[in-house]
Amino acid sequence: MSEMAKQILRRDERFVEIQAWASPSVWTDQMLKTLHRGVERGKWYSLSDKLMRKNNIMEAWEKVCSNKGSHGVDMISTERYESELEHNNAKLLEELQDGRYDPRAVRRVGIPKGDGRKTRPLGIPTVRDRVVQTALKHVIEPIFDIDFSPYSFGFRPKLGCKDALRRVNELLKQGYLYVMDADIQSYFDTIPHEKLMSRVKEKIIDGKILDLIEQFLKANIFDGLKHWEPEEGTPQGGIISPLLANIYLDPFDHKMTEAGFEIVRYADDFLIMCKSKESAKRALRKTRRWMKANGLKLHPEKTRIADMTEKCEYFEFLGYHFERTRNTHRIKRWPRKQSLKKCKDAIRKKTRRSNKDSIEDIIAYLRPNLVGWYQYFKHSTVYAMRGIDEFTRRRLRSIIAKYNRKKGSHRMIDTRKYNKAYFTDLGFFSLEEVWKLEFQSLRSKH
DNA sequence: GGCAGTTACAC
RNA sequence: GUUGUGUAACUGCC
């Protein structure tokens, strides 16, 4: 099948998804039909009337309210907005229709990110502006999402990191072992406005909508006493920002795919996976060129090529650590959802009745849920398990504690804590990292 | 099946 | 002081 035919097929598939999540107060059957059929010359002319429907504004407000977010520069909280909800919404609608609407500045807040001491600059719009942005997103998201690359997974409805990771695993299995791991330097803050707007204009003609987007990009930033107008970037914390971020990088996805590269992208974090070192290097060169031409810069330290044919090579992606270890390990997949309940019941019944209390017995019962057990130290074993209810877990702990007194060195790990990393349903597992996390404190004591 | 509430992860 | 998008899991109720 040609690349073109595949593309059309994927578009159809995605349409079915979109149908399910598109906001019904905007996306009527007629509109959806138009979305599927494709619009004249691929551009949408009248959208602002959909944005300004009362239903849409109300729905948007409910979404903003349910997020329980903080106030913006005007100090109006969601509670205060709600106390005069009818009035506020009516005023907002009026302003939008008159073209008098103007977004307020965003409130700058720094939040610590990850484990480093760096802070992430946040721009919090006012509640009122969050409502408008949500309403706007409901209108434009399906228009762009339907043609997004199927290899872009970040910030997209019904797609999550697991989908991206599944693809990574699939490609590794197929022998794509040269992995270009790229990171764009402060991506959100460096997206050029002009170029971004021209991407938006490829699909939307409606001037009111375009003005609105531009106004959100140009909204002032208030940081304490200072305030300024940003000349680049989209505010982190803005509701449409993630969507805009995807719109800007979408041509890159398609370009790399057309060039024959396998890309896996999650927002600004992406991998290009290749079967040879040479082609990985070519991918890197091509990526650098595209980023430069589009006003973006790759992070010099975080961007590199990992050769996964080498023993101790690794790369990190979406919180998972991919590594080829010396002792290749047996990995059990997570239990399937349907079988999980059955399994739980069996375990509960068995552990309640049984007085044998032998570790081996329990392992036998848990086998379907056992991720793996590993010799990490001369006399110790780690039992890793998941999908077990509170009662069973407590019982197991006491059993293991008893067992420990006799033989020592047995520990149980609750894998739910490590959902983030290191235990995966993908066939990768780094024992060293688990050791680090679980036994750090133990080690420091001795 | 549905609905609500929470936590936890990615960016 | 903590915004946003998305996903997942848990709990409760009918």
Short mmCIF file of C-alpha atoms (C1' of nucleotides) in Angstrom, two decimals:
data_model
loop_
_atom_site.label_atom_id
_atom_site.label_comp_id
_atom_site.label_asym_id
_atom_site.label_seq_id
_atom_site.Cartn_x
_atom_site.Cartn_y
_atom_site.Cartn_z
CA MET A 1 0.00 0.00 0.00
CA SER A 2 1.28 3.41 -0.87
CA GLU A 3 2.12 5.99 1.76
CA MET A 4 -0.70 8.12 0.39
CA ALA A 5 -3.31 5.39 0.77
CA LYS A 6 -2.14 4.68 4.30
CA GLN A 7 -2.48 8.34 5.13
CA ILE A 8 -6.08 8.41 3.95
CA LEU A 9 -6.89 5.27 5.91
CA ARG A 10 -5.40 6.73 9.07
CA ARG A 11 -7.36 9.92 8.51
CA ASP A 12 -10.56 7.89 8.38
CA GLU A 13 -9.64 6.05 11.54
CA ARG A 14 -8.84 9.24 13.34
CA PHE A 15 -12.12 10.76 12.24
CA VAL A 16 -14.00 8.04 14.08
CA GLU A 17 -12.06 8.94 17.21
CA ILE A 18 -12.67 12.64 16.78
CA GLN A 19 -16.36 12.06 16.36
CA ALA A 20 -16.38 10.62 19.86
CA TRP A 21 -14.61 13.46 21.65
CA ALA A 22 -15.42 16.55 19.60
CA SER A 23 -17.50 18.98 21.62
CA PRO A 24 -21.14 18.51 20.54
CA SER A 25 -22.05 22.14 21.13
CA VAL A 26 -19.74 23.04 18.24
CA TRP A 27 -19.40 19.91 16.20
CA THR A 28 -22.86 19.12 14.93
CA ASP A 29 -23.41 16.22 12.56
CA GLN A 30 -23.27 18.63 9.67
CA MET A 31 -19.95 20.07 10.82
CA LEU A 32 -18.52 16.60 11.37
CA LYS A 33 -19.54 15.58 7.89
CA THR A 34 -17.71 18.59 6.54
CA LEU A 35 -14.66 17.71 8.61
CA HIS A 36 -14.58 14.21 7.20
CA ARG A 37 -15.26 15.21 3.61
CA GLY A 38 -12.68 17.97 3.79
CA VAL A 39 -13.46 21.60 3.31
CA GLU A 40 -13.00 23.72 0.17
CA ARG A 41 -9.28 24.12 -0.52
CA GLY A 42 -8.73 22.73 2.98
CA LYS A 43 -9.52 26.03 4.66
CA TRP A 44 -12.23 26.95 7.13
CA TYR A 45 -13.92 30.32 6.63
CA SER A 46 -16.60 30.84 9.24
CA LEU A 47 -15.83 29.52 12.67
CA SER A 48 -16.27 32.48 14.98
CA ASP A 49 -20.04 32.00 15.11
CA LYS A 50 -19.45 28.51 16.47
CA LEU A 51 -17.07 29.85 19.05
CA MET A 52 -19.58 32.44 20.20
CA ARG A 53 -22.44 30.06 20.82
CA LYS A 54 -23.82 30.33 24.32
CA ASN A 55 -23.64 26.57 24.76
CA ASN A 56 -19.99 26.50 23.87
CA ILE A 57 -19.11 29.26 26.35
CA MET A 58 -21.06 27.51 29.09
CA GLU A 59 -19.42 24.20 28.36
CA ALA A 60 -16.03 25.88 28.33
CA TRP A 61 -16.74 27.48 31.69
CA GLU A 62 -17.63 24.14 33.18
CA LYS A 63 -14.38 22.68 31.95
CA VAL A 64 -12.35 25.57 33.39
CA CYS A 65 -14.22 25.33 36.69
CA SER A 66 -13.68 21.60 37.01
CA ASN A 67 -9.95 22.10 36.70
CA LYS A 68 -10.03 24.01 40.00
CA GLY A 69 -7.28 26.29 38.77
CA SER A 70 -5.97 29.43 40.37
CA HIS A 71 -6.76 33.04 39.52
CA GLY A 72 -5.03 35.24 36.92
CA VAL A 73 -3.78 38.83 37.13
CA ASP A 74 -7.25 40.19 37.87
CA MET A 75 -7.42 38.12 41.07
CA ILE A 76 -10.82 36.74 40.06
CA SER A 77 -11.05 33.13 41.20
CA THR A 78 -13.34 30.53 39.67
CA GLU A 79 -15.62 30.97 42.70
CA ARG A 80 -15.88 34.70 42.13
CA TYR A 81 -16.53 34.21 38.46
CA GLU A 82 -19.20 31.68 39.29
CA SER A 83 -20.99 34.02 41.71
CA GLU A 84 -22.00 36.13 38.75
CA LEU A 85 -21.81 33.44 36.13
CA GLU A 86 -24.73 34.53 33.96
CA HIS A 87 -23.59 38.11 33.91
CA ASN A 88 -19.95 37.26 33.24
CA ASN A 89 -20.73 34.88 30.42
CA ALA A 90 -23.17 37.30 28.83
CA LYS A 91 -20.62 40.11 28.97
CA LEU A 92 -17.95 37.85 27.54
CA LEU A 93 -20.19 36.85 24.64
CA GLU A 94 -21.07 40.44 23.95
CA GLU A 95 -17.44 41.51 23.91
CA LEU A 96 -16.52 38.66 21.59
CA GLN A 97 -19.31 39.50 19.19
CA ASP A 98 -18.49 43.22 19.19
CA GLY A 99 -14.84 42.48 18.64
CA ARG A 100 -14.10 44.43 21.82
CA TYR A 101 -12.69 41.41 23.58
CA ASP A 102 -9.10 41.74 24.66
CA PRO A 103 -7.31 39.14 26.77
CA ARG A 104 -5.67 40.29 29.98
CA ALA A 105 -2.02 39.64 30.79
CA VAL A 106 -0.90 36.27 32.09
CA ARG A 107 0.36 35.89 35.62
CA ARG A 108 3.93 34.62 35.73
CA VAL A 109 4.61 31.89 38.27
CA GLY A 110 7.74 29.79 38.51
CA ILE A 111 7.34 26.14 39.41
CA PRO A 112 10.23 23.78 40.11
CA LYS A 113 10.56 21.11 37.48
CA GLY A 114 11.78 17.56 37.78
CA ASP A 115 14.63 16.94 40.16
CA GLY A 116 16.79 19.82 38.95
CA ARG A 117 16.58 23.17 40.64
CA LYS A 118 15.47 24.90 37.49
CA THR A 119 12.06 26.48 37.42
CA ARG A 120 9.52 26.33 34.68
CA PRO A 121 7.98 29.68 33.85
CA LEU A 122 4.21 29.51 33.82
CA GLY A 123 1.79 32.03 32.37
CA ILE A 124 -1.61 31.79 34.01
CA PRO A 125 -4.41 33.52 32.09
CA THR A 126 -7.39 34.99 33.90
CA VAL A 127 -10.41 32.76 34.43
CA ARG A 128 -12.30 34.73 31.78
CA ASP A 129 -9.54 34.18 29.23
CA ARG A 130 -9.31 30.52 30.11
CA VAL A 131 -13.00 30.19 29.26
CA VAL A 132 -12.46 31.83 25.86
CA GLN A 133 -9.40 29.69 25.13
CA THR A 134 -11.27 26.53 26.02
CA ALA A 135 -14.14 27.52 23.75
CA LEU A 136 -11.61 28.28 21.01
CA LYS A 137 -9.90 24.96 21.47
CA HIS A 138 -13.19 23.12 21.15
CA VAL A 139 -13.67 24.75 17.77
CA ILE A 140 -10.22 24.38 16.22
CA GLU A 141 -8.77 21.23 17.75
CA PRO A 142 -10.56 18.70 15.49
CA ILE A 143 -9.64 20.72 12.41
CA PHE A 144 -5.94 20.31 13.09
CA ASP A 145 -5.96 16.99 14.87
CA ILE A 146 -7.42 15.10 11.95
CA ASP A 147 -4.32 15.71 9.85
CA PHE A 148 -1.72 15.40 12.58
CA SER A 149 0.91 12.72 12.13
CA PRO A 150 -0.03 9.38 13.68
CA TYR A 151 3.44 9.38 15.20
CA SER A 152 2.81 12.43 17.33
CA PHE A 153 1.41 11.39 20.70
CA GLY A 154 1.66 14.35 23.06
CA PHE A 155 -1.33 16.49 24.05
CA ARG A 156 -3.69 14.63 21.78
CA PRO A 157 -7.06 13.31 22.89
CA LYS A 158 -7.15 9.55 23.31
CA LEU A 159 -3.40 9.25 22.88
CA GLY A 160 -0.96 8.95 25.75
CA CYS A 161 2.66 8.11 26.55
CA LYS A 162 1.83 4.43 26.50
CA ASP A 163 0.96 4.68 22.83
CA ALA A 164 4.27 6.37 22.10
CA LEU A 165 6.17 3.82 24.18
CA ARG A 166 4.44 0.94 22.47
CA ARG A 167 5.70 2.27 19.16
CA VAL A 168 9.23 2.64 20.53
CA ASN A 169 9.16 -0.94 21.69
CA GLU A 170 7.78 -2.12 18.38
CA LEU A 171 10.53 -0.35 16.44
CA LEU A 172 13.25 -1.68 18.73
CA LYS A 173 11.94 -5.19 18.14
CA GLN A 174 12.09 -4.57 14.41
CA GLY A 175 15.75 -3.69 14.71
CA TYR A 176 15.70 0.07 14.81
CA LEU A 177 18.56 0.18 17.28
CA TYR A 178 20.16 3.52 16.48
CA VAL A 179 18.10 6.02 18.33
CA MET A 180 18.35 9.75 17.92
CA ASP A 181 17.06 11.24 21.15
CA ALA A 182 16.29 14.91 20.66
CA ASP A 183 15.20 17.72 22.90
CA ILE A 184 14.23 21.21 21.78
CA GLN A 185 15.57 23.97 23.98
CA SER A 186 12.72 25.69 25.86
CA TYR A 187 10.37 24.90 23.04
CA PHE A 188 7.21 26.61 24.30
CA ASP A 189 9.06 29.86 24.93
CA THR A 190 10.75 30.05 21.56
CA ILE A 191 8.02 29.30 19.02
CA PRO A 192 8.12 32.20 16.53
CA HIS A 193 4.76 33.95 16.31
CA GLU A 194 4.84 34.80 12.62
CA LYS A 195 5.65 31.31 11.44
CA LEU A 196 3.18 29.77 13.86
CA MET A 197 0.41 32.02 12.62
CA SER A 198 1.15 31.12 9.03
CA ARG A 199 0.74 27.44 9.96
CA VAL A 200 -2.62 28.23 11.52
CA LYS A 201 -3.61 30.20 8.42
CA GLU A 202 -3.07 27.12 6.29
CA LYS A 203 -6.36 25.80 7.67
CA ILE A 204 -8.24 28.78 9.05
CA ILE A 205 -9.30 31.92 7.22
CA ASP A 206 -11.76 33.35 9.75
CA GLY A 207 -10.16 36.63 10.79
CA LYS A 208 -11.80 36.77 14.22
CA ILE A 209 -10.36 33.41 15.13
CA LEU A 210 -6.93 34.33 13.84
CA ASP A 211 -6.99 37.62 15.75
CA LEU A 212 -7.96 35.78 18.89
CA ILE A 213 -5.04 33.39 18.62
CA GLU A 214 -2.66 36.24 17.92
CA GLN A 215 -3.99 38.16 20.91
CA PHE A 216 -3.31 35.19 23.18
CA LEU A 217 0.23 34.92 21.85
CA LYS A 218 0.86 38.62 22.35
CA ALA A 219 -0.74 38.82 25.79
CA ASN A 220 1.51 40.64 28.24
CA ILE A 221 3.34 38.81 30.98
CA PHE A 222 3.05 40.11 34.53
CA ASP A 223 5.87 39.14 36.84
CA GLY A 224 5.53 40.97 40.11
CA LEU A 225 5.82 44.62 39.20
CA LYS A 226 7.32 44.17 35.77
CA HIS A 227 5.35 43.48 32.67
CA TRP A 228 6.28 43.07 29.05
CA GLU A 229 5.00 41.79 25.73
CA PRO A 230 6.53 38.52 24.58
CA GLU A 231 7.92 38.59 21.06
CA GLU A 232 8.09 34.81 20.84
CA GLY A 233 6.71 31.70 22.51
CA THR A 234 3.30 30.58 23.66
CA PRO A 235 2.42 30.86 27.36
CA GLN A 236 2.90 27.63 29.31
CA GLY A 237 -0.38 27.32 31.09
CA GLY A 238 -2.42 28.65 28.22
CA ILE A 239 -5.12 26.27 27.18
CA ILE A 240 -4.42 26.37 23.48
CA SER A 241 -0.64 26.32 23.94
CA PRO A 242 -0.24 22.54 23.73
CA LEU A 243 -2.34 22.51 20.58
CA LEU A 244 -0.32 25.34 19.04
CA ALA A 245 2.86 23.48 19.94
CA ASN A 246 1.62 20.47 17.98
CA ILE A 247 0.51 22.59 15.05
CA TYR A 248 3.99 24.06 14.77
CA LEU A 249 5.87 20.76 14.79
CA ASP A 250 3.40 18.82 12.65
CA PRO A 251 5.14 19.62 9.35
CA PHE A 252 8.34 18.25 10.84
CA ASP A 253 6.67 14.89 11.58
CA HIS A 254 5.42 14.60 8.04
CA LYS A 255 8.69 15.70 6.50
CA MET A 256 10.71 13.13 8.41
CA THR A 257 8.20 10.37 7.68
CA GLU A 258 8.22 11.18 3.99
CA ALA A 259 12.02 11.06 4.06
CA GLY A 260 11.70 7.48 5.33
CA PHE A 261 12.54 8.09 8.97
CA GLU A 262 10.67 6.52 11.86
CA ILE A 263 9.75 9.26 14.29
CA VAL A 264 8.10 9.06 17.69
CA ARG A 265 7.17 12.46 19.07
CA TYR A 266 5.64 13.54 22.34
CA ALA A 267 5.37 17.34 22.41
CA ASP A 268 8.93 18.66 22.17
CA ASP A 269 10.48 15.34 23.08
CA PHE A 270 11.09 13.01 20.18
CA LEU A 271 13.03 10.04 18.92
CA ILE A 272 14.07 9.18 15.41
CA MET A 273 14.82 5.50 15.19
CA CYS A 274 17.06 4.03 12.52
CA LYS A 275 18.54 0.72 11.48
CA SER A 276 22.03 2.07 10.88
CA LYS A 277 24.34 4.58 12.46
CA GLU A 278 24.70 6.37 9.16
CA SER A 279 21.02 6.98 8.77
CA ALA A 280 20.77 8.14 12.38
CA LYS A 281 23.44 10.70 11.66
CA ARG A 282 21.57 11.79 8.57
CA ALA A 283 18.41 12.15 10.64
CA LEU A 284 20.25 14.34 13.11
CA ARG A 285 21.61 16.57 10.35
CA LYS A 286 18.20 16.88 8.77
CA THR A 287 16.60 17.65 12.12
CA ARG A 288 19.18 20.35 12.88
CA ARG A 289 18.56 21.95 9.53
CA TRP A 290 14.79 21.99 9.96
CA MET A 291 14.97 23.38 13.48
CA LYS A 292 17.31 26.14 12.39
CA ALA A 293 15.10 27.09 9.47
CA ASN A 294 12.14 27.24 11.83
CA GLY A 295 13.67 29.30 14.57
CA LEU A 296 14.21 26.48 17.04
CA LYS A 297 17.30 25.07 18.67
CA LEU A 298 18.13 21.55 19.80
CA HIS A 299 19.47 21.06 23.29
CA PRO A 300 23.20 20.36 22.74
CA GLU A 301 23.62 18.03 25.71
CA LYS A 302 20.31 16.26 25.68
CA THR A 303 20.35 15.56 21.96
CA ARG A 304 22.36 12.49 21.03
CA ILE A 305 22.40 9.19 19.21
CA ALA A 306 22.21 6.03 21.29
CA ASP A 307 23.62 2.86 19.77
CA MET A 308 21.47 0.19 21.36
CA THR A 309 23.60 -2.61 19.97
CA GLU A 310 26.15 -1.64 22.60
CA LYS A 311 25.88 -3.26 25.99
CA CYS A 312 25.55 -0.35 28.38
CA GLU A 313 23.92 2.12 26.06
CA TYR A 314 20.65 3.61 27.09
CA PHE A 315 18.22 6.36 26.30
CA GLU A 316 15.45 7.96 28.27
CA PHE A 317 12.02 8.66 26.88
CA LEU A 318 8.85 9.75 28.62
CA GLY A 319 10.17 8.75 32.00
CA TYR A 320 11.22 5.29 30.92
CA HIS A 321 14.76 4.08 30.88
CA PHE A 322 15.60 1.90 27.91
CA GLU A 323 18.68 -0.16 28.38
CA ARG A 324 20.23 -3.37 27.28
CA THR A 325 21.51 -5.09 30.38
CA ARG A 326 24.06 -7.84 30.74
CA ASN A 327 21.72 -10.29 32.38
CA THR A 328 18.89 -10.39 30.00
CA HIS A 329 15.86 -10.91 32.07
CA ARG A 330 12.57 -12.60 31.81
CA ILE A 331 9.77 -10.13 31.65
CA LYS A 332 6.15 -10.84 32.22
CA ARG A 333 3.68 -8.55 30.65
CA TRP A 334 1.15 -6.78 32.81
CA PRO A 335 -1.96 -8.80 33.39
CA ARG A 336 -4.79 -8.11 31.05
CA LYS A 337 -7.67 -6.12 32.40
CA GLN A 338 -10.23 -8.87 32.02
CA SER A 339 -8.19 -11.48 33.79
CA LEU A 340 -7.11 -9.17 36.57
CA LYS A 341 -10.29 -9.41 38.63
CA LYS A 342 -10.39 -13.17 38.35
CA CYS A 343 -6.79 -13.33 39.39
CA LYS A 344 -7.35 -11.06 42.38
CA ASP A 345 -10.21 -13.18 43.62
CA ALA A 346 -8.16 -16.31 43.35
CA ILE A 347 -5.32 -14.76 45.30
CA ARG A 348 -7.62 -13.45 48.01
CA LYS A 349 -9.33 -16.78 48.46
CA LYS A 350 -6.11 -18.71 48.55
CA THR A 351 -4.16 -16.45 50.92
CA ARG A 352 -7.06 -16.23 53.33
CA ARG A 353 -7.45 -19.96 53.63
CA SER A 354 -3.94 -21.14 53.37
CA ASN A 355 -1.88 -21.53 56.49
CA LYS A 356 1.18 -22.67 54.70
CA ASP A 357 2.50 -19.17 54.25
CA SER A 358 5.35 -20.17 52.09
CA ILE A 359 6.87 -17.61 49.78
CA GLU A 360 7.05 -20.11 46.99
CA ASP A 361 3.35 -20.84 47.27
CA ILE A 362 2.50 -17.21 47.13
CA ILE A 363 4.68 -16.70 44.12
CA ALA A 364 2.83 -19.53 42.48
CA TYR A 365 -0.47 -17.80 43.13
CA LEU A 366 0.84 -14.49 41.99
CA ARG A 367 2.62 -15.74 38.94
CA PRO A 368 0.25 -14.08 36.50
CA ASN A 369 0.80 -10.79 38.28
CA LEU A 370 4.47 -11.18 38.92
CA VAL A 371 6.54 -8.83 36.89
CA GLY A 372 9.71 -10.63 37.70
CA TRP A 373 11.97 -11.59 40.49
CA TYR A 374 15.57 -10.81 40.42
CA GLN A 375 18.76 -11.73 42.17
CA TYR A 376 20.07 -8.30 42.95
CA PHE A 377 22.38 -9.29 45.72
CA LYS A 378 24.00 -12.50 46.87
CA HIS A 379 21.31 -13.56 49.26
CA SER A 380 18.44 -11.31 48.41
CA THR A 381 15.48 -11.48 46.16
CA VAL A 382 13.12 -8.78 45.09
CA TYR A 383 9.52 -9.65 44.60
CA ALA A 384 7.76 -7.25 42.36
CA MET A 385 4.04 -7.40 42.05
CA ARG A 386 1.06 -5.40 41.07
CA GLY A 387 -2.66 -5.66 40.71
CA ILE A 388 -3.10 -6.80 44.29
CA ASP A 389 -5.67 -5.44 46.67
CA GLU A 390 -4.91 -3.85 50.02
CA PHE A 391 -5.82 -6.89 52.07
CA THR A 392 -3.62 -9.26 50.16
CA ARG A 393 -0.74 -6.82 50.15
CA ARG A 394 -0.81 -6.39 53.91
CA ARG A 395 -0.94 -10.13 54.37
CA LEU A 396 1.94 -10.65 51.99
CA ARG A 397 4.01 -8.09 53.80
CA SER A 398 3.59 -9.88 57.11
CA ILE A 399 4.38 -13.19 55.50
CA ILE A 400 7.48 -11.81 53.93
CA ALA A 401 8.48 -10.16 57.18
CA LYS A 402 8.15 -13.53 58.93
CA TYR A 403 10.10 -15.16 56.16
CA ASN A 404 12.76 -12.48 56.46
CA ARG A 405 13.30 -13.25 60.10
CA LYS A 406 14.07 -16.81 59.16
CA LYS A 407 16.18 -16.28 56.08
CA GLY A 408 16.65 -12.54 55.75
CA SER A 409 17.11 -10.37 52.69
CA HIS A 410 13.72 -10.63 51.11
CA ARG A 411 11.96 -7.46 50.07
CA MET A 412 8.74 -6.86 48.31
CA ILE A 413 8.36 -4.02 45.89
CA ASP A 414 5.02 -2.56 45.14
CA THR A 415 5.29 -1.83 41.49
CA ARG A 416 2.49 0.70 41.59
CA LYS A 417 4.99 3.10 43.09
CA TYR A 418 7.23 2.62 40.10
CA ASN A 419 4.59 2.97 37.49
CA LYS A 420 6.58 5.96 36.29
CA ALA A 421 9.67 4.13 35.24
CA TYR A 422 11.71 0.99 35.45
CA PHE A 423 8.83 -1.43 35.43
CA THR A 424 7.26 -1.49 32.09
CA ASP A 425 4.93 -3.59 30.10
CA LEU A 426 7.28 -3.17 27.21
CA GLY A 427 9.92 -5.72 27.93
CA PHE A 428 12.48 -3.39 29.42
CA PHE A 429 13.53 -3.31 33.00
CA SER A 430 16.52 -1.76 34.63
CA LEU A 431 17.32 -3.48 37.88
CA GLU A 432 20.01 -1.00 38.84
CA GLU A 433 17.52 1.83 38.86
CA VAL A 434 15.08 -0.06 41.05
CA TRP A 435 17.88 -0.80 43.44
CA LYS A 436 18.75 2.87 43.55
CA LEU A 437 15.20 3.98 44.26
CA GLU A 438 14.10 1.33 46.70
CA PHE A 439 17.27 0.83 48.71
CA GLN A 440 18.93 4.21 48.67
CA SER A 441 17.99 4.93 52.26
CA LEU A 442 18.96 1.45 53.36
CA ARG A 443 22.36 1.81 51.79
CA SER A 444 23.04 5.23 53.27
CA LYS A 445 22.38 3.86 56.76
CA HIS A 446 25.19 1.34 56.47
"C1'" DG B 1 -22.34 -0.17 31.82
"C1'" DG B 2 -22.74 5.00 33.76
"C1'" DC B 3 -21.48 9.02 37.05
"C1'" DA B 4 -18.63 11.57 40.44
"C1'" DG B 5 -14.21 12.20 43.53
"C1'" DT B 6 -9.03 11.41 44.14
"C1'" DT B 7 -3.88 10.30 42.83
"C1'" DA B 8 -0.05 9.66 39.68
"C1'" DC B 9 2.62 9.95 35.46
"C1'" DA B 10 4.26 12.38 30.80
"C1'" DC B 11 5.25 17.07 28.56
"C1'" G C 1 2.91 30.18 45.58
"C1'" U C 2 1.06 25.44 40.84
"C1'" U C 3 -1.31 26.80 35.11
"C1'" G C 4 -2.29 23.76 31.24
"C1'" U C 5 -3.04 19.40 27.84
"C1'" G C 6 -3.28 14.33 27.72
"C1'" U C 7 -3.27 9.50 29.69
"C1'" A C 8 -3.75 5.96 33.34
"C1'" A C 9 -5.02 4.04 37.99
"C1'" C C 10 -7.76 3.90 42.45
"C1'" U C 11 -12.11 4.95 45.53
"C1'" G C 12 -17.19 5.76 46.11
"C1'" C C 13 -22.17 5.71 44.36
"C1'" C C 14 -26.43 4.20 41.08
#
